[in-house]
Amino acid sequence: MKKLYTLLLSLSCLNLTAQVNLRIGAAHTPSNSSAITVGFDYQRPLDSVVRIKSIFVPGKHSFFYATPSVEFTGGNADAAPMSSLVLQVQGIFANFKTKRLAITKTDSITTMDASRTVQTFLFAGGIETTQLFNIINGVVEAGWSPYYQSSTHEALRYTKLYFGLQGGYKFWASQTTVIRMGGLKSESSENVRTWIARAKGSFSADTRKIVKYNGLDAGLLFNADVWYDLVHSRYYHRLEGVVRTYLTDTKSFDMVYEKGAGAPLFNTGDQWGVKLNIKF
């Protein structure tokens, strides 16, 4: 836990104009035990970059920006399939269409055409480990995702797609990793001191506040990630379904079901529980 506190302290020193999400909850784990779960992620989302127009190099039809990215999930007991820590530096290149916008009868400016899809390309490098730091993978990644701006694509605005390739090296894994039970058990076929090569696809949907009744706002979320291990010809997956109740603009309450886990464990167990989300 001392390592986790150190990481949280370091996170608090980062530029908080990026988005920090903190998650605290209780779960029923794969080994039929109860656990307290905690998670957070830190990243500058594309929405905020477009809005504040900072830390990127503009071009005529594109821009580039870089951001640190931290994603952690874990907890006590065998609180997983959520045990993971991914530390990355991400570079994101966005390419978009432009249009002329009249500002006076005689003058106009060129601006991003918000009615068109923005093509984004991700380049990242960092490490994958667990809350116990008993696995260390060094991984680089490149991928593509469309970013939907316009209300013209009303249904698409609530979804996200991503396709990418990951490569790297498994530097170290504890000898006890493979015999751990429940959500902390590693089910990856990737061996220590060998190369890592994966294809990854992701899909998510968020209805946001689709239900409004007597001051109650609620919605549904779905996330699906699939990895294909190119070295061992094996698939891994993670699925998540959420019923979210919005308490305020920065706080929400989730009822969650998860099946499978992401890197580096790729655990196939399932877990359900509740979470309180706080956005900073």
XYZ file of N, CA and C in Angstrom:
840
model
N 0.822 -1.206 0.000
C 0.000 0.000 0.000
C 0.862 1.265 0.000
N 2.090 1.182 0.576
C 2.958 2.358 0.606
C 3.273 2.846 -0.804
N 3.493 1.889 -1.722
C 3.759 2.257 -3.116
C 2.551 2.960 -3.735
N 1.352 2.508 -3.379
C 0.142 3.127 -3.903
C -0.002 4.547 -3.384
N 0.269 4.769 -2.092
C 0.186 6.118 -1.527
C 1.186 7.055 -2.201
N 2.400 6.531 -2.486
C 3.399 7.339 -3.172
C 2.914 7.747 -4.552
N 2.287 6.801 -5.254
C 1.763 7.092 -6.586
C 0.646 8.126 -6.521
N -0.251 8.003 -5.540
C -1.336 8.977 -5.380
C -0.790 10.367 -5.086
N 0.266 10.448 -4.257
C 0.872 11.730 -3.945
C 1.486 12.355 -5.190
N 2.162 11.532 -5.998
C 2.740 12.032 -7.242
C 1.659 12.529 -8.179
N 0.541 11.811 -8.234
C -0.573 12.201 -9.095
C -1.121 13.556 -8.709
N -1.163 13.837 -7.396
C -1.725 15.107 -6.924
C -0.882 16.298 -7.349
N 0.386 16.057 -7.721
C 1.273 17.136 -8.140
C 1.171 17.443 -9.628
N 0.411 16.632 -10.383
C 0.292 16.837 -11.817
C -0.630 18.007 -12.121
N -0.608 18.444 -13.351
C -1.447 19.546 -13.806
C -2.911 19.105 -13.813
N -3.707 19.635 -12.894
C -5.079 19.170 -12.742
C -6.045 19.784 -13.745
N -5.524 20.501 -14.757
C -6.418 20.873 -15.854
C -6.761 19.648 -16.676
N -6.009 18.568 -16.490
C -6.410 17.290 -17.063
C -7.504 16.706 -16.174
N -8.068 15.621 -16.610
C -9.202 15.050 -15.901
C -8.758 13.906 -15.003
N -9.058 14.011 -13.716
C -8.753 12.965 -12.752
C -10.067 12.364 -12.268
N -10.205 11.050 -12.382
C -11.383 10.351 -11.904
C -10.982 9.386 -10.798
N -11.618 9.518 -9.644
C -11.366 8.637 -8.506
C -12.576 7.742 -8.300
N -12.334 6.420 -8.097
C -13.407 5.448 -7.917
C -13.179 4.665 -6.630
N -14.185 4.638 -5.763
C -14.113 3.882 -4.515
C -15.369 3.021 -4.428
N -15.198 1.736 -4.089
C -16.381 0.880 -4.077
C -16.193 -0.400 -3.297
N -17.208 -1.248 -3.384
C -17.201 -2.578 -2.776
C -17.576 -3.574 -3.851
N -16.981 -4.781 -3.788
C -17.198 -5.757 -4.851
C -17.262 -7.164 -4.292
N -17.921 -8.025 -5.081
C -17.932 -9.467 -4.842
C -16.984 -10.067 -5.866
N -15.913 -10.724 -5.405
C -14.798 -11.087 -6.261
C -14.911 -12.505 -6.801
N -14.013 -12.891 -7.737
C -14.078 -14.227 -8.330
C -13.953 -15.378 -7.344
N -13.324 -15.141 -6.177
C -13.198 -16.215 -5.197
C -14.320 -16.164 -4.157
N -15.443 -15.484 -4.519
C -16.628 -15.393 -3.660
C -16.349 -14.702 -2.339
N -15.462 -13.727 -2.337
C -15.204 -12.926 -1.150
C -15.573 -11.476 -1.437
N -15.707 -10.703 -0.373
C -16.025 -9.288 -0.502
C -14.740 -8.474 -0.389
N -14.686 -7.371 -1.106
C -13.466 -6.576 -1.107
C -13.804 -5.109 -1.293
N -12.905 -4.256 -0.806
C -12.971 -2.826 -1.076
C -12.135 -2.560 -2.326
N -12.674 -1.822 -3.260
C -11.958 -1.523 -4.497
C -11.644 -0.034 -4.583
N -10.557 0.270 -5.267
C -10.186 1.660 -5.492
C -9.594 1.761 -6.889
N -9.798 2.874 -7.527
C -9.240 3.078 -8.853
C -9.163 4.557 -9.172
N -8.282 4.903 -10.081
C -8.239 6.281 -10.569
C -7.608 6.282 -11.947
N -7.907 7.296 -12.699
C -7.216 7.521 -13.964
C -6.984 9.011 -14.151
N -5.905 9.319 -14.834
C -5.490 10.695 -15.078
C -5.101 10.810 -16.538
N -5.680 11.758 -17.227
C -5.352 11.958 -18.637
C -5.979 13.258 -19.105
N -5.329 13.912 -20.045
C -5.937 15.096 -20.654
C -6.776 14.623 -21.834
N -8.107 14.641 -21.718
C -8.954 14.152 -22.807
C -8.972 15.125 -23.984
N -9.318 14.594 -25.144
C -9.355 15.416 -26.351
C -10.351 16.558 -26.211
N -11.461 16.322 -25.515
C -12.456 17.380 -25.314
C -11.820 18.626 -24.708
N -10.995 18.438 -23.657
C -10.412 19.586 -22.972
C -9.364 20.273 -23.832
N -8.639 19.518 -24.642
C -7.621 20.116 -25.504
C -8.266 21.006 -26.558
N -9.346 20.514 -27.156
C -10.070 21.314 -28.147
C -10.620 22.583 -27.506
N -11.073 22.459 -26.248
C -11.697 23.594 -25.574
C -10.683 24.657 -25.148
N -9.564 24.239 -24.513
C -8.641 25.224 -23.963
C -7.508 25.583 -24.925
N -7.336 24.790 -25.997
C -6.338 25.085 -27.019
C -4.951 25.294 -26.404
N -4.463 24.315 -25.650
C -3.146 24.421 -25.041
C -2.361 23.136 -25.236
N -1.082 23.182 -24.981
C -0.079 22.119 -25.072
C -0.179 21.301 -26.353
N -0.489 21.923 -27.447
C -0.401 21.213 -28.713
C 0.178 22.137 -29.776
N 0.719 21.527 -30.822
C 1.296 22.282 -31.935
C 0.278 22.313 -33.065
N -0.288 23.471 -33.383
C -1.358 23.514 -34.389
C -0.827 23.432 -35.814
N -1.625 22.874 -36.688
C -1.359 22.853 -38.115
C -2.594 23.334 -38.841
N -2.542 23.358 -40.147
C -3.674 23.873 -40.903
C -4.899 22.986 -40.761
N -4.715 21.674 -40.770
C -5.827 20.748 -40.639
C -5.563 19.708 -39.547
N -4.699 20.029 -38.591
C -4.351 19.031 -37.591
C -3.720 19.697 -36.378
N -3.595 18.925 -35.307
C -2.798 19.351 -34.169
C -2.306 18.106 -33.429
N -1.290 18.324 -32.602
C -0.689 17.245 -31.824
C -0.582 17.702 -30.374
N -0.855 16.802 -29.450
C -0.604 17.118 -28.051
C -0.124 15.879 -27.317
N 0.566 16.103 -26.206
C 1.103 15.008 -25.401
C 0.538 15.103 -23.998
N 0.362 13.950 -23.357
C -0.191 13.918 -22.011
C 0.329 12.696 -21.259
N 0.617 12.841 -19.960
C 0.854 11.641 -19.164
C -0.478 10.927 -18.947
N -0.443 9.624 -18.810
C -1.658 8.840 -18.608
C -1.408 7.820 -17.497
N -2.296 7.808 -16.501
C -2.204 6.867 -15.390
C -3.554 6.183 -15.239
N -3.570 4.850 -15.241
C -4.791 4.094 -14.993
C -4.493 3.034 -13.939
N -5.211 3.089 -12.822
C -4.996 2.120 -11.742
C -6.332 1.562 -11.278
N -6.392 0.267 -11.067
C -7.532 -0.379 -10.432
C -7.017 -1.501 -9.547
N -7.617 -1.647 -8.382
C -7.195 -2.694 -7.456
C -7.989 -2.624 -6.171
N -7.424 -3.148 -5.103
C -8.109 -3.143 -3.820
C -7.531 -4.174 -2.876
N -8.254 -4.440 -1.789
C -7.765 -5.427 -0.843
C -8.212 -6.825 -1.256
N -7.828 -7.849 -0.476
C -8.150 -9.244 -0.767
C -7.740 -9.553 -2.209
N -8.640 -10.143 -2.990
C -8.318 -10.406 -4.404
C -9.180 -9.524 -5.287
N -9.249 -8.243 -4.936
C -10.136 -7.306 -5.621
C -9.695 -7.092 -7.059
N -10.082 -7.960 -7.891
C -9.804 -7.922 -9.315
C -10.936 -8.698 -9.954
N -11.110 -8.798 -11.241
C -10.112 -8.657 -12.288
C -9.585 -7.260 -12.510
N -9.526 -6.453 -11.466
C -9.196 -5.052 -11.634
C -7.755 -4.724 -11.284
N -6.929 -5.694 -10.909
C -5.588 -5.369 -10.458
C -4.689 -5.013 -11.631
N -4.537 -3.734 -11.875
C -3.657 -3.298 -12.960
C -3.223 -1.862 -12.726
N -2.042 -1.556 -13.218
C -1.506 -0.203 -13.186
C -0.783 0.033 -14.500
N -1.255 1.007 -15.266
C -0.662 1.334 -16.566
C -0.185 2.778 -16.510
N 1.122 2.971 -16.672
C 1.737 4.297 -16.688
C 2.275 4.558 -18.084
N 1.814 5.632 -18.725
C 2.210 5.905 -20.099
C 2.440 7.395 -20.318
N 3.197 7.688 -21.346
C 3.201 9.016 -21.966
C 2.557 8.839 -23.336
N 1.524 9.621 -23.597
C 0.768 9.482 -24.837
C 0.929 10.719 -25.709
N 1.104 10.473 -26.991
C 1.048 11.539 -27.969
C -0.144 11.293 -28.880
N -0.962 12.298 -29.089
C -2.180 12.133 -29.881
C -2.186 13.154 -31.017
N -2.286 12.651 -32.244
C -2.343 13.480 -33.442
C -3.776 13.466 -33.957
N -4.348 14.641 -34.168
C -5.723 14.763 -34.655
C -5.737 15.453 -36.010
N -6.459 14.861 -36.940
C -6.595 15.415 -38.285
C -8.070 15.701 -38.539
N -8.387 16.902 -39.044
C -9.781 17.301 -39.157
C -10.014 18.155 -40.402
N -11.281 18.258 -40.775
C -11.702 19.138 -41.864
C -11.897 20.552 -41.314
N -11.754 21.542 -42.179
C -11.948 22.927 -41.764
C -13.077 23.572 -42.554
N -13.509 24.737 -42.071
C -14.518 25.512 -42.783
C -14.266 26.987 -42.533
N -14.815 27.828 -43.393
C -14.707 29.272 -43.221
C -15.886 29.764 -42.395
N -15.578 30.523 -41.364
C -16.604 31.047 -40.469
C -16.597 32.570 -40.555
N -17.734 33.143 -40.961
C -17.833 34.597 -41.101
C -17.883 35.251 -39.728
N -17.061 36.295 -39.542
C -17.089 37.045 -38.286
C -17.619 38.464 -38.494
N -17.501 38.946 -39.705
C -18.145 40.206 -40.096
C -18.653 40.025 -41.522
N -19.209 41.056 -42.075
C -19.713 40.975 -43.442
C -18.581 40.779 -44.443
N -17.368 41.216 -44.087
C -16.261 41.147 -45.034
C -15.138 40.212 -44.592
N -15.117 39.830 -43.323
C -14.012 39.012 -42.810
C -14.504 37.635 -42.368
N -13.622 36.657 -42.486
C -13.925 35.296 -42.034
C -12.646 34.641 -41.536
N -12.804 33.561 -40.801
C -11.658 32.821 -40.296
C -11.832 31.347 -40.639
N -10.715 30.642 -40.674
C -10.747 29.194 -40.880
C -10.746 28.508 -39.530
N -11.688 27.595 -39.305
C -11.801 26.917 -38.017
C -12.130 25.443 -38.238
N -12.024 24.670 -37.181
C -12.362 23.259 -37.262
C -13.837 23.089 -37.604
N -14.153 22.183 -38.511
C -15.534 21.893 -38.874
C -16.082 20.871 -37.877
N -16.867 21.349 -36.925
C -17.377 20.486 -35.860
C -18.451 19.522 -36.349
N -18.893 19.676 -37.577
C -19.904 18.762 -38.109
C -19.282 17.521 -38.751
N -17.943 17.459 -38.777
C -17.248 16.333 -39.403
C -16.489 15.516 -38.352
N -16.249 14.268 -38.660
C -15.508 13.387 -37.763
C -14.024 13.747 -37.767
N -13.438 13.786 -36.580
C -12.008 14.047 -36.429
C -11.282 12.704 -36.332
N -10.239 12.520 -37.135
C -9.450 11.285 -37.090
C -8.304 11.475 -36.088
N -8.222 10.611 -35.083
C -7.170 10.728 -34.085
C -6.281 9.488 -34.109
N -4.989 9.705 -33.882
C -3.993 8.636 -33.903
C -3.192 8.699 -32.603
N -3.129 7.570 -31.911
C -2.476 7.485 -30.606
C -1.106 6.841 -30.734
N -0.111 7.440 -30.058
C 1.223 6.867 -29.930
C 1.585 6.914 -28.452
N 1.923 5.772 -27.860
C 2.132 5.729 -26.422
C 3.262 4.774 -26.066
N 3.860 5.016 -24.911
C 4.885 4.133 -24.378
C 4.881 4.181 -22.869
N 5.092 3.013 -22.225
C 5.102 3.000 -20.773
C 5.209 1.588 -20.230
N 4.709 1.387 -19.014
C 4.784 0.079 -18.371
C 3.405 -0.392 -17.944
N 3.242 -1.710 -17.886
C 2.064 -2.366 -17.342
C 2.508 -3.180 -16.136
N 1.797 -3.043 -15.006
C 2.112 -3.822 -13.827
C 0.819 -4.043 -13.045
N 0.914 -4.492 -11.812
C -0.247 -4.723 -10.955
C -0.086 -3.938 -9.671
N -1.102 -4.004 -8.805
C -1.011 -3.308 -7.527
C 0.078 -3.889 -6.635
N 0.522 -5.112 -6.920
C 1.589 -5.749 -6.154
C 2.957 -5.567 -6.809
N 2.988 -4.965 -7.987
C 4.226 -4.760 -8.747
C 4.967 -6.080 -8.970
N 4.203 -7.167 -9.162
C 4.832 -8.478 -9.336
C 4.949 -8.882 -10.811
N 4.541 -7.991 -11.709
C 4.723 -8.172 -13.152
C 5.137 -6.818 -13.716
N 6.099 -6.814 -14.606
C 6.499 -5.562 -15.250
C 6.628 -5.804 -16.744
N 5.755 -5.165 -17.516
C 5.806 -5.201 -18.980
C 6.155 -3.811 -19.497
N 7.089 -3.742 -20.402
C 7.337 -2.502 -21.125
C 6.624 -2.578 -22.469
N 5.753 -1.588 -22.760
C 4.897 -1.680 -23.944
C 4.846 -0.343 -24.676
N 4.901 -0.406 -26.003
C 4.611 0.756 -26.850
C 3.368 0.438 -27.669
N 2.666 1.495 -28.091
C 1.371 1.287 -28.750
C 1.132 2.342 -29.810
N 0.448 1.945 -30.871
C 0.009 2.881 -31.907
C -1.391 2.464 -32.334
N -2.290 3.441 -32.482
C -3.655 3.091 -32.832
C -4.424 4.249 -33.428
N -5.668 3.961 -33.795
C -6.553 4.937 -34.463
C -7.918 4.917 -33.811
N -8.530 6.115 -33.705
C -9.879 6.228 -33.165
C -10.578 7.425 -33.804
N -11.821 7.277 -34.265
C -12.576 8.437 -34.761
C -13.180 9.197 -33.582
N -13.168 10.525 -33.668
C -13.728 11.376 -32.618
C -14.925 12.118 -33.199
N -16.100 11.885 -32.620
C -17.333 12.430 -33.178
C -17.664 13.761 -32.514
N -17.759 14.808 -33.303
C -18.045 16.148 -32.812
C -19.511 16.538 -32.969
N -20.110 16.140 -34.056
C -21.348 16.770 -34.492
C -22.591 16.108 -33.926
N -23.607 16.923 -33.676
C -24.911 16.388 -33.276
C -25.611 15.715 -34.466
N -25.043 15.878 -35.675
C -25.600 15.188 -36.836
C -25.550 13.679 -36.641
N -24.484 13.203 -36.006
C -24.321 11.780 -35.719
C -24.763 11.519 -34.280
N -26.031 11.707 -34.006
C -26.519 11.657 -32.625
C -26.191 10.330 -31.951
N -26.411 9.205 -32.646
C -26.138 7.902 -32.044
C -24.643 7.675 -31.880
N -23.852 8.107 -32.851
C -22.417 7.873 -32.797
C -21.738 8.671 -31.696
N -22.300 9.803 -31.319
C -21.689 10.640 -30.300
C -21.581 9.928 -28.961
N -22.370 8.910 -28.751
C -22.356 8.189 -27.483
C -21.498 6.934 -27.543
N -20.764 6.739 -28.622
C -19.918 5.556 -28.748
C -18.470 5.953 -29.027
N -17.560 5.027 -28.749
C -16.151 5.213 -29.067
C -15.593 3.904 -29.615
N -14.769 4.023 -30.645
C -14.087 2.884 -31.248
C -12.586 3.116 -31.200
N -11.837 2.018 -31.060
C -10.380 2.126 -31.076
C -9.788 0.835 -31.621
N -8.784 0.964 -32.474
C -8.035 -0.180 -32.977
C -6.556 0.156 -32.876
N -5.749 -0.789 -32.354
C -4.341 -0.500 -32.191
C -3.471 -1.741 -32.179
N -2.170 -1.506 -32.207
C -1.165 -2.557 -32.103
C -0.264 -2.249 -30.918
N 0.076 -3.283 -30.142
C 0.937 -3.132 -28.979
C 2.141 -4.067 -29.118
N 3.296 -3.570 -28.751
C 4.501 -4.385 -28.761
C 5.369 -4.042 -27.573
N 6.151 -5.013 -27.102
C 6.999 -4.732 -25.959
C 7.731 -5.960 -25.469
N 8.053 -5.943 -24.177
C 8.871 -6.993 -23.594
C 8.456 -7.198 -22.150
N 8.298 -8.468 -21.737
C 7.991 -8.777 -20.339
C 9.316 -8.909 -19.594
N 9.648 -7.894 -18.811
C 10.942 -7.856 -18.145
C 11.010 -8.770 -16.921
N 9.893 -8.857 -16.182
C 9.973 -9.580 -14.908
C 8.576 -10.014 -14.488
N 8.509 -11.190 -13.832
C 7.270 -11.676 -13.227
C 7.628 -12.522 -12.017
N 6.952 -12.260 -10.900
C 7.207 -13.016 -9.676
C 6.856 -14.484 -9.874
N 7.616 -15.364 -9.243
C 7.352 -16.788 -9.330
C 6.018 -17.158 -8.706
N 5.502 -16.301 -7.799
C 4.223 -16.597 -7.134
C 3.029 -16.095 -7.917
N 3.277 -15.388 -9.015
C 2.181 -14.771 -9.765
C 1.193 -15.814 -10.275
N 1.683 -16.926 -10.800
C 0.802 -17.878 -11.465
C -0.043 -18.677 -10.490
N 0.293 -18.692 -9.195
C -0.477 -19.500 -8.254
C -1.430 -18.660 -7.408
N -1.459 -17.361 -7.620
C -2.397 -16.537 -6.870
C -3.821 -16.880 -7.271
N -4.756 -16.669 -6.331
C -6.132 -17.066 -6.560
C -6.996 -15.860 -6.923
N -8.204 -16.174 -7.385
C -9.203 -15.137 -7.633
C -8.735 -14.132 -8.654
N -9.017 -12.840 -8.368
C -8.723 -11.803 -9.335
C -7.266 -11.462 -9.487
N -6.387 -11.927 -8.564
C -4.975 -11.632 -8.678
C -4.218 -12.717 -9.444
N -4.924 -13.715 -9.973
C -4.274 -14.789 -10.710
C -3.986 -14.339 -12.137
N -2.744 -14.585 -12.585
C -2.383 -14.257 -13.964
C -2.798 -15.387 -14.891
N -3.532 -15.037 -15.944
C -3.916 -16.023 -16.947
C -3.348 -15.668 -18.309
N -2.339 -14.818 -18.328
C -1.675 -14.446 -19.561
C -0.727 -15.554 -20.001
N -0.620 -15.766 -21.312
C 0.338 -16.727 -21.863
C 1.690 -16.085 -22.141
N 1.813 -14.788 -21.886
C 3.066 -14.078 -22.143
C 4.097 -14.465 -21.086
N 5.231 -14.954 -21.524
C 6.267 -15.470 -20.636
C 7.308 -14.406 -20.321
N 7.919 -14.533 -19.134
C 8.933 -13.576 -18.713
C 10.143 -13.643 -19.638
N 10.743 -12.459 -19.858
C 11.901 -12.286 -20.739
C 11.609 -12.753 -22.168
N 10.392 -12.435 -22.634
C 10.026 -12.694 -24.030
C 9.339 -11.457 -24.593
N 9.227 -11.398 -25.907
C 8.616 -10.259 -26.576
C 7.095 -10.330 -26.481
N 6.468 -9.159 -26.481
C 5.015 -9.019 -26.443
C 4.556 -8.425 -27.767
N 3.517 -9.021 -28.360
C 2.928 -8.473 -29.589
C 1.429 -8.736 -29.538
N 0.627 -7.668 -29.587
C -0.825 -7.794 -29.479
C -1.518 -6.858 -30.466
N -2.702 -7.263 -30.893
C -3.648 -6.362 -31.547
C -4.760 -6.070 -30.542
N -5.275 -4.847 -30.536
C -6.297 -4.479 -29.560
C -7.454 -3.759 -30.241
N -8.676 -4.114 -29.845
C -9.870 -3.410 -30.299
C -10.731 -3.051 -29.110
N -11.308 -1.856 -29.118
C -12.152 -1.400 -28.018
C -13.423 -0.763 -28.551
N -14.505 -0.989 -27.819
C -15.778 -0.334 -28.131
C -16.439 0.050 -26.817
N -16.982 1.257 -26.761
C -17.710 1.695 -25.575
C -18.933 2.498 -25.987
N -19.947 2.445 -25.148
C -21.175 3.209 -25.372
C -21.620 3.793 -24.048
N -22.038 5.042 -24.077
C -22.464 5.754 -22.870
C -23.717 6.560 -23.208
N -24.849 6.142 -22.670
C -26.095 6.853 -22.957
C -26.193 8.171 -22.210
N -25.291 8.361 -21.244
C -25.306 9.538 -20.374
C -26.644 9.628 -19.657
N -27.211 10.799 -19.519
C -28.416 10.954 -18.693
C -29.671 10.653 -19.507
N -29.831 9.360 -19.808
C -30.963 8.968 -20.649
C -32.272 8.933 -19.865
N -32.208 8.763 -18.545
C -33.396 8.724 -17.677
C -33.408 9.965 -16.808
N -34.486 10.709 -16.838
C -34.663 11.877 -15.986
C -36.048 11.793 -15.345
N -36.065 11.614 -14.021
C -37.349 11.440 -13.341
C -37.258 11.995 -11.927
N -38.071 12.993 -11.637
C -38.120 13.599 -10.304
C -36.738 14.000 -9.793
N -35.953 14.619 -10.652
C -34.625 15.066 -10.260
C -33.562 13.985 -10.320
N -33.933 12.755 -10.701
C -32.988 11.655 -10.805
C -32.489 11.530 -12.234
N -31.176 11.563 -12.408
C -30.555 11.367 -13.721
C -29.788 10.053 -13.706
N -30.026 9.213 -14.712
C -29.359 7.913 -14.762
C -29.076 7.537 -16.208
N -28.126 6.612 -16.378
C -27.774 6.158 -17.716
C -27.090 4.812 -17.679
N -26.790 4.285 -18.861
C -26.140 2.994 -19.004
C -24.800 3.169 -19.711
N -23.812 2.372 -19.290
C -22.506 2.371 -19.930
C -22.109 0.940 -20.251
N -21.402 0.781 -21.358
C -20.880 -0.533 -21.743
C -19.484 -0.355 -22.318
N -18.553 -1.170 -21.867
C -17.183 -1.135 -22.369
C -16.737 -2.547 -22.723
N -16.083 -2.693 -23.859
C -15.570 -3.989 -24.282
C -14.174 -3.807 -24.869
N -13.220 -4.575 -24.370
C -11.854 -4.577 -24.884
C -11.475 -6.002 -25.268
N -10.853 -6.153 -26.425
C -10.392 -7.464 -26.889
C -8.934 -7.333 -27.329
N -8.102 -8.239 -26.833
C -6.699 -8.308 -27.248
C -6.458 -9.623 -27.971
N -5.624 -9.610 -28.993
C -5.197 -10.846 -29.640
C -3.687 -10.961 -29.497
N -3.256 -11.970 -28.781
C -1.846 -12.238 -28.548
C -1.260 -12.850 -29.827
N -0.490 -12.058 -30.566
C 0.044 -12.505 -31.845
C 1.125 -13.578 -31.676
N 1.767 -13.602 -30.521
C 2.827 -14.577 -30.280
C 2.254 -15.955 -29.970
N 1.185 -15.999 -29.156
C 0.632 -17.273 -28.699
C -0.724 -17.596 -29.332
N -1.172 -16.762 -30.278
C -2.452 -16.977 -30.978
C -3.598 -17.178 -29.984
N -3.739 -16.231 -29.070
C -4.749 -16.348 -28.026
C -5.468 -15.016 -27.834
N -6.780 -15.086 -27.565
C -7.594 -13.897 -27.308
C -7.761 -13.675 -25.811
N -7.786 -12.390 -25.403
C -8.154 -11.993 -24.053
C -9.271 -10.964 -24.172
N -10.070 -10.805 -23.126
C -11.162 -9.838 -23.210
C -11.465 -9.240 -21.837
N -12.109 -8.110 -21.886
C -12.658 -7.469 -20.690
C -13.980 -6.821 -21.068
N -15.046 -7.148 -20.330
C -16.373 -6.580 -20.553
C -16.846 -5.892 -19.280
N -17.532 -4.779 -19.441
C -18.048 -4.041 -18.279
C -19.414 -3.457 -18.615
N -20.383 -3.690 -17.736
C -21.702 -3.088 -17.848
C -21.989 -2.272 -16.603
N -22.514 -1.058 -16.775
C -22.695 -0.135 -15.656
C -24.070 0.522 -15.723
N -24.755 0.578 -14.591
C -25.926 1.431 -14.409
C -25.470 2.602 -13.553
N -25.471 3.799 -14.117
C -24.902 4.969 -13.434
C -25.993 5.957 -13.047
N -25.956 6.383 -11.793
C -26.832 7.437 -11.285
C -25.994 8.688 -11.048
N -26.399 9.811 -11.636
C -25.642 11.049 -11.529
C -26.112 11.822 -10.303
N -25.201 11.994 -9.337
C -25.539 12.708 -8.104
C -25.346 14.211 -8.268
N -24.212 14.599 -8.853
C -23.916 15.996 -9.180
C -23.150 15.992 -10.502
N -22.665 17.157 -10.917
C -21.873 17.222 -12.145
C -20.540 16.490 -12.000
N -20.053 16.332 -10.776
C -18.742 15.714 -10.564
C -18.811 14.402 -9.787
N -19.987 13.967 -9.384
C -20.114 12.728 -8.607
C -21.206 11.847 -9.199
N -20.943 10.540 -9.207
C -21.933 9.580 -9.696
C -21.788 8.273 -8.937
N -22.859 7.476 -8.970
C -22.896 6.184 -8.269
C -23.170 5.092 -9.292
N -22.342 4.031 -9.264
C -22.430 2.963 -10.264
C -22.799 1.626 -9.636
N -23.614 0.866 -10.352
C -23.765 -0.567 -10.114
C -23.086 -1.252 -11.292
N -22.098 -2.123 -11.019
C -21.160 -2.567 -12.038
C -21.088 -4.093 -12.108
N -20.987 -4.608 -13.336
C -20.630 -6.008 -13.559
C -19.441 -6.036 -14.514
N -18.397 -6.786 -14.148
C -17.197 -6.890 -14.972
C -16.864 -8.360 -15.215
N -16.422 -8.656 -16.413
C -15.975 -10.011 -16.745
C -14.658 -9.909 -17.501
N -13.642 -10.572 -16.975
C -12.329 -10.521 -17.592
C -11.561 -9.290 -17.162
N -10.276 -9.289 -17.491
C -9.403 -8.197 -17.084
C -8.463 -7.823 -18.208
N -7.914 -6.652 -18.095
C -6.934 -6.195 -19.061
C -5.527 -6.579 -18.663
N -4.565 -5.925 -19.306
C -3.160 -6.212 -19.048
C -2.782 -5.756 -17.635
N -1.827 -6.434 -16.981
C -1.036 -7.536 -17.537
C -1.553 -8.938 -17.159
N -2.633 -9.033 -16.343
C -3.065 -10.343 -15.849
C -3.946 -11.100 -16.834
N -4.819 -10.370 -17.556
C -5.791 -10.983 -18.469
C -6.601 -12.085 -17.768
N -7.010 -11.801 -16.537
C -7.818 -12.730 -15.753
C -9.194 -12.887 -16.397
N -9.740 -14.105 -16.400
C -11.042 -14.352 -17.026
C -12.188 -14.390 -16.019
N -11.910 -14.081 -14.752
C -12.968 -14.116 -13.742
C -13.958 -12.982 -13.908
N -15.027 -12.998 -13.089
C -15.998 -11.908 -13.125
C -16.163 -11.318 -11.731
N -16.747 -10.138 -11.697
C -16.866 -9.376 -10.459
C -18.037 -8.413 -10.584
N -18.781 -8.236 -9.499
C -19.839 -7.244 -9.499
C -19.799 -6.464 -8.197
N -20.311 -5.240 -8.234
C -20.266 -4.408 -7.043
C -20.819 -3.023 -7.303
N -20.459 -2.091 -6.423
C -20.909 -0.698 -6.513
C -19.694 0.211 -6.393
N -19.812 1.416 -6.981
C -18.708 2.372 -6.943
C -19.253 3.784 -6.798
N -18.485 4.603 -6.126
C -18.703 6.048 -6.105
C -17.616 6.682 -6.924
N -17.986 7.492 -7.925
C -17.023 8.156 -8.801
C -16.958 9.646 -8.475
N -15.749 10.168 -8.377
C -15.545 11.584 -8.117
C -14.605 12.129 -9.176
N -15.029 13.157 -9.871
C -14.228 13.762 -10.951
C -13.651 15.085 -10.469
N -12.343 15.260 -10.669
C -11.669 16.493 -10.261
C -11.290 17.315 -11.504
